PDB file of C-alpha atoms and ligand atoms in Angstrom:
ATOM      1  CA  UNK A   1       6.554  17.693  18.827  1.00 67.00           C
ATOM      2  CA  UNK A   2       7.756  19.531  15.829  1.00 85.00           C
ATOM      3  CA  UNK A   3       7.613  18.124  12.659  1.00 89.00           C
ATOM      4  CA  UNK A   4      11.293  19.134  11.729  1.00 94.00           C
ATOM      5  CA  UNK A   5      12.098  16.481  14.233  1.00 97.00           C
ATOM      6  CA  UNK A   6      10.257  14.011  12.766  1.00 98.00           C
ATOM      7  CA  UNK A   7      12.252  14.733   9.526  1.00 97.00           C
ATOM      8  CA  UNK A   8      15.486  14.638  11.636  1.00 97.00           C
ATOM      9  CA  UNK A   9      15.004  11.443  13.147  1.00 98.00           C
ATOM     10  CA  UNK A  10      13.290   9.781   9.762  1.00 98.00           C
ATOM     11  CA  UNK A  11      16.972  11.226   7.994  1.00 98.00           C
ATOM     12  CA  UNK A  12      18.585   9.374  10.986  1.00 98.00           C
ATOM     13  CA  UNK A  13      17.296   6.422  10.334  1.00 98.00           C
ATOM     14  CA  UNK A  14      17.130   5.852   6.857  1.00 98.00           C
ATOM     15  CA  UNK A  15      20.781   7.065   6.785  1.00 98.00           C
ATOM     16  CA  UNK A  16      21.056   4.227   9.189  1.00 98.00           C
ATOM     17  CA  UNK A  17      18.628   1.153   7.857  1.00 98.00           C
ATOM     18  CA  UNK A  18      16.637   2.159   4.915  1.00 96.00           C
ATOM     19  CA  UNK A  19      19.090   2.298   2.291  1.00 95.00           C
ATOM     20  CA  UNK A  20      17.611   1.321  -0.601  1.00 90.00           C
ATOM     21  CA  UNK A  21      18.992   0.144  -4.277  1.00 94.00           C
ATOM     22  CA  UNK A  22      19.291   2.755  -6.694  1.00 97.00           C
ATOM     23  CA  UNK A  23      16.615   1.980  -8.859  1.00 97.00           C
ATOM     24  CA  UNK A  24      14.142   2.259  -6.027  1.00 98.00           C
ATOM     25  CA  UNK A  25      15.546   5.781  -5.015  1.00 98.00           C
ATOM     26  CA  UNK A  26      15.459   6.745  -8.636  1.00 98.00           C
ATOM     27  CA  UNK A  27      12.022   5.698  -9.130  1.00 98.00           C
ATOM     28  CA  UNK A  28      10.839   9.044  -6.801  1.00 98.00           C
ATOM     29  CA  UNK A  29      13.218  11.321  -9.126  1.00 98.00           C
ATOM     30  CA  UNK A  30      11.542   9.552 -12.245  1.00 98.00           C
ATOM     31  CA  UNK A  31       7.478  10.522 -10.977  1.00 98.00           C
ATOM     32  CA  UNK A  32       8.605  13.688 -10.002  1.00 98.00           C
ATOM     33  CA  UNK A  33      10.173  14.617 -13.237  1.00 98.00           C
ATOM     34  CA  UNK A  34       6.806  13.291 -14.580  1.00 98.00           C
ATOM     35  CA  UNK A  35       4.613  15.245 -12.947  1.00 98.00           C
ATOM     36  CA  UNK A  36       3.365  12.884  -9.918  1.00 98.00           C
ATOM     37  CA  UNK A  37       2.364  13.837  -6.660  1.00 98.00           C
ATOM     38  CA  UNK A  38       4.850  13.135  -4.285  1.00 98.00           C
ATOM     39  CA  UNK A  39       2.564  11.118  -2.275  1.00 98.00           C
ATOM     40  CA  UNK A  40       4.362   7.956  -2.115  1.00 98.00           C
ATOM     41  CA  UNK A  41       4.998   5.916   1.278  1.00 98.00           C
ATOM     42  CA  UNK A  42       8.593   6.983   2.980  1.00 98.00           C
ATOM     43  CA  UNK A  43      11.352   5.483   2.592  1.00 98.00           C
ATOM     44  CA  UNK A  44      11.146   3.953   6.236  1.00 98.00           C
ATOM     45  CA  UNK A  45       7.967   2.707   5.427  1.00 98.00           C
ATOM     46  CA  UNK A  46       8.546   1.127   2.157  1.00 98.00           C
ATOM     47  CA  UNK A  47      10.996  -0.731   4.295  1.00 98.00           C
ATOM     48  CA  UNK A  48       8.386  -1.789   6.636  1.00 98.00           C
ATOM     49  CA  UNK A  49       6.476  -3.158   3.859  1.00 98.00           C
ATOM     50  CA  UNK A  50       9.232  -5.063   2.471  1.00 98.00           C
ATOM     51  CA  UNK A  51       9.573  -6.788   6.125  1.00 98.00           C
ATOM     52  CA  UNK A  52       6.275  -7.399   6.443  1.00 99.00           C
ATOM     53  CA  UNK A  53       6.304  -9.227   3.042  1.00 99.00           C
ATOM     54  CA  UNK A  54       9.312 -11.107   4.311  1.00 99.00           C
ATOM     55  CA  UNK A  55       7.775 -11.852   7.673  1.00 98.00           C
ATOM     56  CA  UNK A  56       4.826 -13.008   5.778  1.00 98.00           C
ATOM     57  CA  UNK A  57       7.021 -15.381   3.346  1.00 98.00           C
ATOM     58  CA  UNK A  58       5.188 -13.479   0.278  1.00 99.00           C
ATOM     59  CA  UNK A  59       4.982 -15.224  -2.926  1.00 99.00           C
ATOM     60  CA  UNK A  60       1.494 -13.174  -4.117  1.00 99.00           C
ATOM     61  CA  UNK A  61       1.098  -9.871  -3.008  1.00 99.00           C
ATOM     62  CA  UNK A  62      -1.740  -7.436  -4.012  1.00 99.00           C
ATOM     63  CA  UNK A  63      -1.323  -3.649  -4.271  1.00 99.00           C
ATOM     64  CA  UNK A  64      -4.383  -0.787  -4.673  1.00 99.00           C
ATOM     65  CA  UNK A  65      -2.708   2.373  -5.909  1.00 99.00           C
ATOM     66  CA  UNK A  66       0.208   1.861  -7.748  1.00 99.00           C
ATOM     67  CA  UNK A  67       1.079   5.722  -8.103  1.00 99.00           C
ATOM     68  CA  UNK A  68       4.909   5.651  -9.699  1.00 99.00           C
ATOM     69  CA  UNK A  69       5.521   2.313  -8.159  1.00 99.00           C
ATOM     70  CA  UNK A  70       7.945   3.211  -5.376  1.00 98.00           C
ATOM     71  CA  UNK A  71       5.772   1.236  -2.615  1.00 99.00           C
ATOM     72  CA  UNK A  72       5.629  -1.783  -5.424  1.00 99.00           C
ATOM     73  CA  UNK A  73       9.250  -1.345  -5.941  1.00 98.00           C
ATOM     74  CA  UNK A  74       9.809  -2.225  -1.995  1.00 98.00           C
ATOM     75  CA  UNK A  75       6.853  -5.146  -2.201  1.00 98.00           C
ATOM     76  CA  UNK A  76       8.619  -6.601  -5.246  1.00 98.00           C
ATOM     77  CA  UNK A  77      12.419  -6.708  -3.820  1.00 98.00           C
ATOM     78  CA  UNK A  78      11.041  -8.877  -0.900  1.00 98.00           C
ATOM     79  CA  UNK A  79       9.079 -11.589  -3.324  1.00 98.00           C
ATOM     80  CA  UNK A  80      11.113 -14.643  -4.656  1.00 98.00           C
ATOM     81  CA  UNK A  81      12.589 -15.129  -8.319  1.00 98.00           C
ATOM     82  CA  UNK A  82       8.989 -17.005  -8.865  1.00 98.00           C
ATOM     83  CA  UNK A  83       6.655 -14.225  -6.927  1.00 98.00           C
ATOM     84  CA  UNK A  84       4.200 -12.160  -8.262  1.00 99.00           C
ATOM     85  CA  UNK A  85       2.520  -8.753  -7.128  1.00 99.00           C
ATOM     86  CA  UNK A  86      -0.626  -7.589  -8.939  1.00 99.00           C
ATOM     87  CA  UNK A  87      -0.780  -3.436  -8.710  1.00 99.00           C
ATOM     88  CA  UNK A  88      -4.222  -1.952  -9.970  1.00 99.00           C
ATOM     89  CA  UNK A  89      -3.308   1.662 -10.431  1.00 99.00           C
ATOM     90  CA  UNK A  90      -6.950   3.997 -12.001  1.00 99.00           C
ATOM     91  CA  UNK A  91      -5.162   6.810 -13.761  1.00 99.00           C
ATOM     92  CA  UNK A  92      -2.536   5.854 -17.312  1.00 99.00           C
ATOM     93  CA  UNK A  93      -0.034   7.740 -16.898  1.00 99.00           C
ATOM     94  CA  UNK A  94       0.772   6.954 -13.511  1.00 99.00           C
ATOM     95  CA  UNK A  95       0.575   3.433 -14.409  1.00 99.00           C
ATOM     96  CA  UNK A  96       2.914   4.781 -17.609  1.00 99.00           C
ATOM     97  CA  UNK A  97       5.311   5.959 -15.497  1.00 99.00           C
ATOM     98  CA  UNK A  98       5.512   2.786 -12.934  1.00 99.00           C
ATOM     99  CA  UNK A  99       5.963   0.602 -15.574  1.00 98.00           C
ATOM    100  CA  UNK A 100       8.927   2.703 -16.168  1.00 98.00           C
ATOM    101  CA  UNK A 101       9.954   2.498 -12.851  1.00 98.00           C
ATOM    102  CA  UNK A 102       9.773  -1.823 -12.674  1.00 98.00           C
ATOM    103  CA  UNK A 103      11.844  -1.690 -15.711  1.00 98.00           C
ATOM    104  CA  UNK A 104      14.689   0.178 -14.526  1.00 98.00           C
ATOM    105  CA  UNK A 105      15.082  -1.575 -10.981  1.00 98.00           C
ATOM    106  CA  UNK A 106      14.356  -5.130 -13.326  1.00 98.00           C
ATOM    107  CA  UNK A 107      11.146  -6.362 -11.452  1.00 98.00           C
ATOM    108  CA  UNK A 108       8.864  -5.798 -14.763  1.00 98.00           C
ATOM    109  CA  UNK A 109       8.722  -9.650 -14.732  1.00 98.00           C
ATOM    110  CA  UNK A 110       7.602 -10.022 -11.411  1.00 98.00           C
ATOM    111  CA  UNK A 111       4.638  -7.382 -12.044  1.00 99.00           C
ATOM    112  CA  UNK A 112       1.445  -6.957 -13.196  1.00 99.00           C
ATOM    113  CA  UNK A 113       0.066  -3.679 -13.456  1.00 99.00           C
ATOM    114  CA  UNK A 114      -4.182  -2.959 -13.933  1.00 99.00           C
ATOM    115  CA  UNK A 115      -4.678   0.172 -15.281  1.00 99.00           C
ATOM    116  CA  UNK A 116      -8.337   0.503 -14.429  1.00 99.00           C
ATOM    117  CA  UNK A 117     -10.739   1.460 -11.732  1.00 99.00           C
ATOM    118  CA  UNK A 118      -9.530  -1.009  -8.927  1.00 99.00           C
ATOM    119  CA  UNK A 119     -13.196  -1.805  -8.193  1.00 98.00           C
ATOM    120  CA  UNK A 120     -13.639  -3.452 -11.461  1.00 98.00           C
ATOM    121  CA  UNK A 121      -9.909  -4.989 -11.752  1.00 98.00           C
ATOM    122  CA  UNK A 122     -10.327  -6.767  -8.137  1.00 98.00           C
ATOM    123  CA  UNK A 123     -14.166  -8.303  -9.768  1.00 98.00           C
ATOM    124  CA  UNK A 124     -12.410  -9.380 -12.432  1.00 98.00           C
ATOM    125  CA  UNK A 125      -9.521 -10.977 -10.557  1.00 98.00           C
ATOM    126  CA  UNK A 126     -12.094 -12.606  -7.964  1.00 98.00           C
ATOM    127  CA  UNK A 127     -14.221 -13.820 -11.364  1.00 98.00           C
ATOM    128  CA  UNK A 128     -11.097 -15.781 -12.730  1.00 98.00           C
ATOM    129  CA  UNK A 129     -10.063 -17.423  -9.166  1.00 97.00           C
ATOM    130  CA  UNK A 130      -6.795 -16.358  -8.920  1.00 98.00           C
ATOM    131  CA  UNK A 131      -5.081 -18.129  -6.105  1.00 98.00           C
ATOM    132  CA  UNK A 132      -5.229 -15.824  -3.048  1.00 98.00           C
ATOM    133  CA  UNK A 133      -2.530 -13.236  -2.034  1.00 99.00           C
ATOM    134  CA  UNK A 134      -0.516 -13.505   1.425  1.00 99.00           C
ATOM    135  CA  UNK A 135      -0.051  -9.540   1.757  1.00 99.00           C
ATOM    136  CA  UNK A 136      -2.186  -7.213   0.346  1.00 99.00           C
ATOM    137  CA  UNK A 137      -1.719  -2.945   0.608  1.00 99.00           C
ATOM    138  CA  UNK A 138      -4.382  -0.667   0.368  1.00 99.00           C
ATOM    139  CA  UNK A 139      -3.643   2.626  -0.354  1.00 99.00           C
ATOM    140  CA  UNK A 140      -5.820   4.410  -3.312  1.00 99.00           C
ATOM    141  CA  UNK A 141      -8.885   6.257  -3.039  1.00 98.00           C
ATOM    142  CA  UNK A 142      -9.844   6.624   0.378  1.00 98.00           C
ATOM    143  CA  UNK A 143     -13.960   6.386   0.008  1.00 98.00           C
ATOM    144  CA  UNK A 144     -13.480   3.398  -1.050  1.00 98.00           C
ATOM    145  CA  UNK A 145     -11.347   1.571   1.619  1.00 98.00           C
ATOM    146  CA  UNK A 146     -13.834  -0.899   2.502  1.00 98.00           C
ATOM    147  CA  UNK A 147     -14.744  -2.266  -0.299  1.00 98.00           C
ATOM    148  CA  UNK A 148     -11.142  -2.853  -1.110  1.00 99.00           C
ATOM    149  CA  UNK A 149     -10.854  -4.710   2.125  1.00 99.00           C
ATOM    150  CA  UNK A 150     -13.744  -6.608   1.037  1.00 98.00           C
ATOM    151  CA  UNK A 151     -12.292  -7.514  -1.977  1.00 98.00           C
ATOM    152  CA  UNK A 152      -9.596  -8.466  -0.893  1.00 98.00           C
ATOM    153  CA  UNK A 153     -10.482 -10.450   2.231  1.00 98.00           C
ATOM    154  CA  UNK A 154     -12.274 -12.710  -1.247  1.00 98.00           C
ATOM    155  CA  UNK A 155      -8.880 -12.980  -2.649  1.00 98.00           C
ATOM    156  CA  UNK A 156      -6.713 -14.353   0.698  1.00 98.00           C
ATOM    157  CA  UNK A 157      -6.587 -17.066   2.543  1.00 98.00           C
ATOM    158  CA  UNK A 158      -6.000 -18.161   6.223  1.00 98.00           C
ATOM    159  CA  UNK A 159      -2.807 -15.932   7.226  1.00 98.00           C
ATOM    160  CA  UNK A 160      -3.481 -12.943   4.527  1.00 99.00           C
ATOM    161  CA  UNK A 161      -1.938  -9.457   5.862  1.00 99.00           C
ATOM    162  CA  UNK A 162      -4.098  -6.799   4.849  1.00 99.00           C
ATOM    163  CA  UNK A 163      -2.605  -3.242   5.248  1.00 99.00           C
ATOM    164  CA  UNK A 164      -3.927  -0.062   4.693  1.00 99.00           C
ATOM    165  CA  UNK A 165      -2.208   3.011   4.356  1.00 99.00           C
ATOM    166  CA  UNK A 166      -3.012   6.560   6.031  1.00 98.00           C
ATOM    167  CA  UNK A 167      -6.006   5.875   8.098  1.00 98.00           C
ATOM    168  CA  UNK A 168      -4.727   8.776  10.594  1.00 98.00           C
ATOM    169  CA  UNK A 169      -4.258  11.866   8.381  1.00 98.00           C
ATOM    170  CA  UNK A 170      -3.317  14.150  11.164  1.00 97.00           C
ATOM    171  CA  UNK A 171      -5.537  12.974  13.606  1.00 98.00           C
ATOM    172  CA  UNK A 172      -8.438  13.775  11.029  1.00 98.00           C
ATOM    173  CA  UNK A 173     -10.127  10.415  11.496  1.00 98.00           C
ATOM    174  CA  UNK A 174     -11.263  11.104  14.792  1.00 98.00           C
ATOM    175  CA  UNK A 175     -12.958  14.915  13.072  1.00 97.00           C
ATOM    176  CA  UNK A 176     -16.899  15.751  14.118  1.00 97.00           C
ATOM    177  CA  UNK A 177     -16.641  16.509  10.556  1.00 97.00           C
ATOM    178  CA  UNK A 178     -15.472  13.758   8.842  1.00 96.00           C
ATOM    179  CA  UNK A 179     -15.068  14.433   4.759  1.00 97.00           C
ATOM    180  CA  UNK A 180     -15.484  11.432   2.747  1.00 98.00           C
ATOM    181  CA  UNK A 181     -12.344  10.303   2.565  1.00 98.00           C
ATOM    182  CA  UNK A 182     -12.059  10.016   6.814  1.00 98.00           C
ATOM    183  CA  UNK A 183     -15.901   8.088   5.937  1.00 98.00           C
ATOM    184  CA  UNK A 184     -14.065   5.868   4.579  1.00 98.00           C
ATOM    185  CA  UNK A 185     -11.364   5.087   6.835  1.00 98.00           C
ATOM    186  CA  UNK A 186     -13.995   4.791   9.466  1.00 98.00           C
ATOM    187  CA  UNK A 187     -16.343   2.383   7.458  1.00 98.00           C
ATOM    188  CA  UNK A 188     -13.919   0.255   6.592  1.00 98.00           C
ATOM    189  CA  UNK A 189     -12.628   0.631  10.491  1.00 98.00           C
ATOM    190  CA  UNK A 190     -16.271  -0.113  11.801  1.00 98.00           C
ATOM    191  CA  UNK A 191     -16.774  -3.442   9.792  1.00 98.00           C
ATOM    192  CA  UNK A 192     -13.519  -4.541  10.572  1.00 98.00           C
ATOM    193  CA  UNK A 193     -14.022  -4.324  13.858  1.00 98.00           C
ATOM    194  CA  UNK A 194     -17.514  -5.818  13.538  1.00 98.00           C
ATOM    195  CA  UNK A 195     -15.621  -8.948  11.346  1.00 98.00           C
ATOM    196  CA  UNK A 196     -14.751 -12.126  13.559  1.00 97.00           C
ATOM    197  CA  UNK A 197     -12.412 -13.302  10.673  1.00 98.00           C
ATOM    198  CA  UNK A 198     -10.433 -10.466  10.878  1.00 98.00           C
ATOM    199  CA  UNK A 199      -7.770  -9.356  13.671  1.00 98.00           C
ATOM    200  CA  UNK A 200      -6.941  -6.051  13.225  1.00 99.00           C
ATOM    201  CA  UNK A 201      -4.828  -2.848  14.582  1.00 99.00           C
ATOM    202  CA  UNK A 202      -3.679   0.478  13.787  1.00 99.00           C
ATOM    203  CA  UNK A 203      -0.132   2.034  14.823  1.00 98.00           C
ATOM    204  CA  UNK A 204      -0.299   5.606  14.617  1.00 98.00           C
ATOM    205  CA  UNK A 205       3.011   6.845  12.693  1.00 98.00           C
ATOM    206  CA  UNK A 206       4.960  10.458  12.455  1.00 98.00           C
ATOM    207  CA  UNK A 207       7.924  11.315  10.032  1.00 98.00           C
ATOM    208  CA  UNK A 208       8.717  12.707   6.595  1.00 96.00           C
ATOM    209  CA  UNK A 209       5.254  11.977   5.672  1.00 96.00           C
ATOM    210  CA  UNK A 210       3.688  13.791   8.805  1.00 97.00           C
ATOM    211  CA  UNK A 211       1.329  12.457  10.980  1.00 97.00           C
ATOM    212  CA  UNK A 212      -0.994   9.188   9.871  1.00 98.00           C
ATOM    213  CA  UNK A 213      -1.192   5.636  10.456  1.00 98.00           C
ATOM    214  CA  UNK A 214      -1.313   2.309   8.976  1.00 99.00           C
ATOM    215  CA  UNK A 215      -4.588  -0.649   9.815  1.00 99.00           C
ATOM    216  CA  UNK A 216      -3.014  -3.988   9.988  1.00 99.00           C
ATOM    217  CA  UNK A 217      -5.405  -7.044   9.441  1.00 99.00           C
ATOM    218  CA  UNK A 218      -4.738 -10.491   9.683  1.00 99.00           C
ATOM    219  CA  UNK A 219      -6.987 -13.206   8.121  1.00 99.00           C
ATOM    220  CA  UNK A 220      -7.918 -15.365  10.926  1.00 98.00           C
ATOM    221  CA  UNK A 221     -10.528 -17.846   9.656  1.00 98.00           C
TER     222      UNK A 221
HETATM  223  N1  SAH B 301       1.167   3.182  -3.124  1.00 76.29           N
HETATM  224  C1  SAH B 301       1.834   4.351  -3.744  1.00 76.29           C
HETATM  225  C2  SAH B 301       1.022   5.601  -3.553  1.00 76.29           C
HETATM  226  C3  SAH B 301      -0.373   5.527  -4.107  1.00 76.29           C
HETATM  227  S1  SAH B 301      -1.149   7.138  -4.208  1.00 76.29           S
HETATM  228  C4  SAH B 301       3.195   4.511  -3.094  1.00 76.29           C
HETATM  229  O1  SAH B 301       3.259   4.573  -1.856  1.00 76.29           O
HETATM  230  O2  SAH B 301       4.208   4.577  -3.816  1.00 76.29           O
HETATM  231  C5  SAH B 301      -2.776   6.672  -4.642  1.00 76.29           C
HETATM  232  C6  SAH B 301      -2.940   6.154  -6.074  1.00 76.29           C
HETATM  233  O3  SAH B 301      -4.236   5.579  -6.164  1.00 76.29           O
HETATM  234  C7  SAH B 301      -2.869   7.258  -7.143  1.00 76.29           C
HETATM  235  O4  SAH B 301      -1.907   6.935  -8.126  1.00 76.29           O
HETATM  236  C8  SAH B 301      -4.263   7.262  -7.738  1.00 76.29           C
HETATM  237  O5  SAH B 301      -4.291   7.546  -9.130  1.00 76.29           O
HETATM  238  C9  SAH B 301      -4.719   5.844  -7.464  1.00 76.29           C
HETATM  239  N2  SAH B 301      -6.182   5.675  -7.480  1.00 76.29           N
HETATM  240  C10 SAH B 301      -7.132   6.559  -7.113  1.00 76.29           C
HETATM  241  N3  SAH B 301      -8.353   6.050  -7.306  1.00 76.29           N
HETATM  242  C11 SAH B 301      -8.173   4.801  -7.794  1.00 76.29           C
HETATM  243  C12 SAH B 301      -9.064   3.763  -8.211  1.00 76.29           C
HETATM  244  N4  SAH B 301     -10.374   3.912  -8.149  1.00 76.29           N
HETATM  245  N5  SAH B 301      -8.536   2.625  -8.681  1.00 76.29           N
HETATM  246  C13 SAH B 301      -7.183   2.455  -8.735  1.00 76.29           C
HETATM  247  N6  SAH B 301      -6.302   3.401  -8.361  1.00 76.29           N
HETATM  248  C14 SAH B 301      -6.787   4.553  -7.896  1.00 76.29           C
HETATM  249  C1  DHB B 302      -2.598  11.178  -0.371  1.00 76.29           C
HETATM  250  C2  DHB B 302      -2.705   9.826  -0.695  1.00 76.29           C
HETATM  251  C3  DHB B 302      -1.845   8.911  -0.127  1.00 76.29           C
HETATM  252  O1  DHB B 302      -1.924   7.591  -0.405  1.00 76.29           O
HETATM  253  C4  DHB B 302      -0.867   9.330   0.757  1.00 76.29           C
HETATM  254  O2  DHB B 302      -0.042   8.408   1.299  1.00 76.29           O
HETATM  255  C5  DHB B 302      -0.752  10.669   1.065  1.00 76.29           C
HETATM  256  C6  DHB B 302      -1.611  11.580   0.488  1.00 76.29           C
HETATM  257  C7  DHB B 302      -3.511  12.167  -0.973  1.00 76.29           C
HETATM  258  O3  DHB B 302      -4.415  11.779  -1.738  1.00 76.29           O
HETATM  259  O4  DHB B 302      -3.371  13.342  -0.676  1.00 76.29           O
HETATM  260 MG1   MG B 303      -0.728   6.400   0.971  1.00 76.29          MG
END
């Protein structure tokens, strides 16, 4: 299937569903002006975040890779006047430029942005016994999925979503070869898998952000 189509029927759909408020579409204008990859989650799957925060009821929610803040800009509109999401984001002036992004669409309040290496940000966070998140999205540095999912499976609680973004990349996880960054997507995949607490899938996805997949992980016990 060609991937113009996926593009078609992603432009169908968000024309249809995924609208989203100005300040969220602006925020992609804003990083790109900046200099940021254009690497962010779709627009049809920033709105499948927001519903699974909904679904979930979210009042916490943790995010690993903040880039410009587009994917925190969908996590935040679903959290209540009294919510909170915690974005660790390694690299200043993306975190510059979200912060920029939260204060135009008015969610600064609701925010709090690491700039750091997540590794140390989520010890830190675990050190001070924060109370546990009910969503958390994982989608940084790829070598080191699993120890994000370990880090965070410390930081939920019975009921915890844990997603993790492009564990597909073009069918690249299943390579003889596998570079580090498909290790890690099949590390973290294996001890998953391995984990009783943990109930987990993956739904392989196509559109304007090609061919990948999210894990979906649900704290069981
Ligand atoms: N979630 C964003 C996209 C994130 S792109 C969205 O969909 O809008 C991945 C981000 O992870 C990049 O901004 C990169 O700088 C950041 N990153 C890479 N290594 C990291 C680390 N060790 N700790 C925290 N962030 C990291
Ligand atoms: C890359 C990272 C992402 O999180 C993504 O969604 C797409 C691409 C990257 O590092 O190339
Ligand atoms: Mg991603």
């Amino acid at each position: 299937m060609a991937e113009n189509i996926w593009n078609a029927v992603d432009a169908y759909f968000d024309s249809e569903l995924n609208a989203a408020d100005p300040a969220i579409n602006s925020a992609i204008d804003v990083s790109a002006a900046a200099g940021l990859p254009s690497i962010q989650v779709s627009a049809a799957q920033g709105k499948f975040l927001y519903l699974l925060a909904l679904a979930q009821g979210a009042r916490r929610i943790l995010e690993v890779g903040t880039l410009g803040g587009y994917s925190a800009l969908w996590l935040a509109r679903a959290l209540p006047a009294d919510g909170q999401l915690v974005t660790l984001e390694l690299n200043p002036h993306h975190a510059e430029v979200a912060r920029q992004n939260f204060v135009n669409a008015k969610v600064a309040g609701l925010i709090e942005l690491h700039v750091g290496p997540a590794l140390e940000t989520l010890a830190r966070l675990r050190a001070q016994r924060i109370d546990p998140f009910d969503l958390v999205f994982i989608d940084a540095d790829k070598a080191n999925n699993l120890a994000y999912v370990q880090a965070a499976l410390e930081l939920s609680r019975i009921g915890t979503l844990i997603v993790v973004d492009n564990v597909v990349r073009d069918g690249l996880v299943v390579s003889p070869k596998p570079e580090a960054a498909v290790r890690g997507v099949r590390n973290m995949t294996a001890w998953i898998g391995a984990q009783s607490r943990l109930a987990a899938t993956v739904i392989q996805t196509v559109g304007s952000k090609g061919y990948d997949g999210f894990l979906l992980a649900r704290v069981q016990s």
